[in-house]
């Protein structure tokens, strides 16, 4: 069977909950599911290039290997540099030295890869098409730059932070590109609803980002946009416009997760949920 229509994949972020997405993507490789384009947010953008580079297991491998390495992610990094996640080690050293990313294969296979970022000046999501992971690494840093614990990332004279602030699950952007098949991988289970920021977080937000009122507004209203997106996704799913793979149970993961077994557990959940969905997915893709 051949997929007759072009397929785009939307990958939600969620820090190391992205191990779920990695499990799904590796299963796609095993099952020969063809993806023509990917739109990723935060961790969803960090882990999904391995699909186009044909490096099954890479995201899980380096995540487990370096989850206890303070050079990778630590409060020490934050105190010294303003970034919880190390710019040099986590993005460049791992990619180029410790678990080398096959950039040539990515470039060869990449028929459409977009990273979602949030413009700090406008508070709006932007979708940057990437052609070369190694030479455009700052875009990946931008999409995963968590507010409060990351410095803003400059790209093309604009300052950016976490893409999830502007658009946590960019399914409408994916639809706007004209792809006929849309697969959405979330890192939250079906029962999840995002809560508003606490009063103390709103105070800290204004203290930290007072020069950027549009970004403050985007952060304060993020839960409203997120929950509205979930409603749209459910409606599109019911209408068979999209196919959704989501965790079958809540994923409880620390931002700094030091337990490699926990990472493996979440990855395995992604594999399991993908395998149990595979027949329905193929029916959607092949329009059986």
Coordinates of C-alpha atoms in Angstrom, one line a residue, residues 33-260:
X33 CA 5.1 5.3 7.9
X34 CA 6.0 8.1 5.4
X35 CA 6.0 11.6 6.7
X36 CA 6.5 14.5 4.2
X37 CA 6.8 17.4 6.6
X38 CA 7.1 18.0 10.4
X39 CA 6.0 20.9 12.5
X40 CA 7.6 20.7 16.0
X41 CA 7.3 22.8 19.1
X42 CA 10.1 22.8 21.8
X43 CA 11.0 19.2 22.6
X44 CA 8.9 18.1 19.7
X45 CA 11.2 20.1 17.4
X46 CA 14.3 18.9 19.2
X47 CA 13.6 15.2 18.9
X48 CA 11.8 14.9 15.5
X49 CA 14.8 15.8 13.2
X50 CA 16.0 12.2 13.9
X51 CA 13.1 11.0 11.8
X52 CA 14.5 12.7 8.7
X53 CA 18.1 11.7 9.6
X54 CA 17.0 8.0 10.0
X55 CA 18.5 7.8 13.4
X56 CA 16.1 5.5 15.3
X57 CA 16.8 5.5 19.1
X58 CA 19.1 8.5 19.1
X59 CA 17.0 10.8 21.1
X60 CA 16.4 8.2 23.8
X61 CA 20.0 7.2 23.8
X62 CA 21.5 10.6 24.4
X63 CA 18.7 11.7 26.8
X64 CA 19.4 8.7 29.0
X65 CA 23.2 9.0 28.7
X66 CA 23.3 12.6 29.8
X67 CA 20.3 13.0 32.1
X68 CA 22.6 13.0 35.1
X69 CA 25.3 15.1 33.5
X70 CA 25.2 18.6 34.9
X71 CA 26.9 19.9 31.8
X72 CA 23.7 19.2 30.0
X73 CA 20.9 20.6 32.3
X74 CA 21.4 22.0 35.8
X75 CA 20.7 24.9 38.0
X76 CA 24.4 25.4 38.0
X77 CA 24.2 26.2 34.3
X78 CA 21.4 28.6 35.0
X79 CA 23.3 30.5 37.7
X80 CA 26.4 30.7 35.5
X81 CA 24.8 31.4 32.1
X82 CA 21.1 32.2 32.6
X83 CA 20.2 29.0 30.7
X84 CA 19.0 25.9 32.6
X85 CA 19.9 23.9 29.5
X86 CA 23.5 24.4 28.3
X87 CA 23.9 26.1 25.0
X88 CA 27.3 24.6 24.2
X89 CA 27.0 21.1 25.6
X90 CA 23.3 20.2 25.1
X91 CA 23.0 21.6 21.6
X92 CA 26.4 21.6 20.0
X93 CA 28.6 19.1 21.8
X94 CA 26.0 16.3 21.9
X95 CA 25.1 17.0 18.2
X96 CA 28.6 17.2 16.9
X97 CA 30.7 15.0 19.2
X98 CA 28.9 12.7 21.7
X99 CA 26.0 11.3 19.6
X100 CA 26.6 12.8 16.2
X101 CA 23.5 13.9 14.3
X102 CA 23.5 12.8 10.6
X103 CA 22.9 16.2 9.2
X104 CA 23.7 15.1 5.6
X105 CA 20.9 12.5 5.7
X106 CA 18.5 15.1 7.3
X107 CA 19.2 17.6 4.5
X108 CA 18.7 14.8 1.8
X109 CA 15.4 13.6 3.3
X110 CA 14.0 16.9 4.6
X111 CA 11.0 17.8 2.5
X112 CA 9.6 20.2 5.1
X113 CA 10.6 20.9 8.6
X114 CA 9.3 23.8 10.7
X115 CA 10.2 24.8 14.3
X116 CA 7.7 26.9 16.2
X117 CA 9.0 29.9 18.1
X118 CA 7.5 32.8 20.0
X119 CA 8.5 36.3 19.1
X120 CA 9.0 38.1 22.4
X121 CA 8.2 41.5 21.0
X122 CA 4.9 40.5 19.4
X123 CA 3.9 37.6 21.6
X124 CA 3.0 35.7 18.4
X125 CA 4.1 32.3 17.2
X126 CA 6.3 32.1 14.1
X127 CA 7.1 29.0 12.1
X128 CA 10.6 28.9 10.9
X129 CA 11.4 26.5 8.1
X130 CA 14.7 24.7 8.7
X131 CA 16.9 23.2 6.1
X132 CA 20.1 22.5 8.0
X133 CA 20.0 21.5 11.6
X134 CA 23.7 22.1 12.4
X135 CA 23.9 25.5 10.8
X136 CA 20.5 26.6 12.1
X137 CA 20.8 25.2 15.7
X138 CA 19.9 28.5 17.2
X139 CA 16.4 28.1 15.9
X140 CA 16.1 24.8 17.9
X141 CA 17.4 26.6 20.9
X142 CA 14.8 29.3 20.5
X143 CA 11.8 26.9 20.2
X144 CA 12.9 25.2 23.5
X145 CA 13.9 28.3 25.4
X146 CA 11.8 28.0 28.5
X147 CA 10.7 31.3 30.0
X148 CA 12.3 32.3 33.3
X149 CA 15.1 29.7 33.0
X150 CA 16.4 30.6 29.5
X151 CA 18.0 33.6 27.9
X152 CA 16.2 34.9 24.8
X153 CA 17.6 33.6 21.6
X154 CA 18.3 36.0 18.7
X155 CA 17.6 34.9 15.2
X156 CA 17.5 37.2 12.2
X157 CA 17.5 40.2 14.5
X158 CA 14.4 39.0 16.5
X159 CA 14.3 37.7 20.1
X160 CA 12.5 34.4 20.7
X161 CA 11.5 32.1 23.5
X162 CA 9.6 28.8 23.8
X163 CA 7.4 28.1 20.8
X164 CA 4.7 26.6 23.1
X165 CA 3.8 30.1 24.4
X166 CA 2.6 31.2 21.0
X167 CA 1.3 27.9 19.7
X168 CA 1.6 24.7 21.7
X169 CA 0.1 22.4 19.1
X170 CA 0.3 24.1 15.7
X171 CA -2.4 21.9 14.0
X172 CA -4.0 24.9 12.3
X173 CA -0.6 26.0 10.9
X174 CA -0.1 22.5 9.5
X175 CA -3.5 22.6 7.9
X176 CA -2.7 26.0 6.3
X177 CA 0.2 24.4 4.5
X178 CA -2.2 22.3 2.5
X179 CA -1.2 18.8 3.5
X180 CA -4.1 16.4 3.2
X181 CA -3.1 14.0 6.0
X182 CA -2.3 15.5 9.4
X183 CA -0.9 13.4 12.3
X184 CA -0.8 15.0 15.7
X185 CA 1.3 13.6 18.5
X186 CA 0.6 15.2 21.9
X187 CA 2.4 14.6 25.1
X188 CA -0.6 15.1 27.3
X189 CA -3.4 12.5 27.8
X190 CA -7.0 13.0 26.7
X191 CA -8.1 14.3 30.2
X192 CA -5.6 17.1 30.4
X193 CA -6.6 20.8 30.6
X194 CA -4.1 23.6 31.1
X195 CA -4.6 25.8 34.2
X196 CA -4.1 29.5 34.3
X197 CA -1.0 31.0 35.8
X198 CA -1.0 31.5 39.6
X199 CA -1.0 35.1 41.0
X200 CA 2.6 34.7 42.0
X201 CA 3.7 33.5 38.6
X202 CA 1.8 36.5 37.0
X203 CA 3.7 38.8 39.3
X204 CA 7.1 37.2 38.4
X205 CA 6.2 37.3 34.7
X206 CA 5.6 41.1 34.9
X207 CA 8.8 41.5 36.9
X208 CA 10.9 39.5 34.4
X209 CA 9.3 40.6 31.1
X210 CA 8.0 44.0 31.9
X211 CA 9.4 45.4 28.7
X212 CA 7.5 42.9 26.6
X213 CA 3.7 43.5 27.2
X214 CA 2.7 41.3 24.3
X215 CA 4.7 38.4 25.6
X216 CA 3.2 38.8 29.0
X217 CA -0.3 38.7 27.5
X218 CA 0.6 35.6 25.5
X219 CA 1.8 33.9 28.7
X220 CA -1.2 34.9 30.7
X221 CA -3.6 33.7 28.0
X222 CA -1.7 30.6 27.1
X223 CA -4.1 28.3 28.9
X224 CA -7.1 29.7 27.0
X225 CA -5.4 29.2 23.6
X226 CA -4.2 25.7 24.6
X227 CA -7.6 24.5 25.8
X228 CA -9.3 26.0 22.7
X229 CA -6.7 24.1 20.5
X230 CA -7.6 20.9 22.3
X231 CA -11.3 21.5 21.5
X232 CA -10.4 22.1 17.8
X233 CA -8.3 19.0 17.7
X234 CA -11.1 16.9 19.1
X235 CA -13.5 18.3 16.6
X236 CA -11.1 17.7 13.7
X237 CA -10.4 14.2 15.0
X238 CA -14.2 13.4 15.0
X239 CA -14.4 14.7 11.5
X240 CA -11.5 12.5 10.5
X241 CA -9.5 15.5 9.3
X242 CA -6.6 14.5 11.5
X243 CA -5.3 11.5 13.3
X244 CA -4.1 11.9 16.9
X245 CA -1.7 9.8 19.0
X246 CA -1.8 10.8 22.6
X247 CA -0.5 9.2 25.8
X248 CA -3.0 6.6 27.2
X249 CA -2.2 7.8 30.7
X250 CA -0.8 11.0 32.3
X251 CA 2.9 11.5 32.0
X252 CA 4.5 12.8 35.2
X253 CA 8.0 14.0 34.4
X254 CA 10.3 16.5 36.1
X255 CA 11.8 19.3 34.0
X256 CA 15.1 18.0 35.1
X257 CA 14.6 14.3 35.0
X258 CA 17.6 12.4 36.4
X259 CA 16.1 8.9 36.2
X260 CA 16.9 7.1 32.9

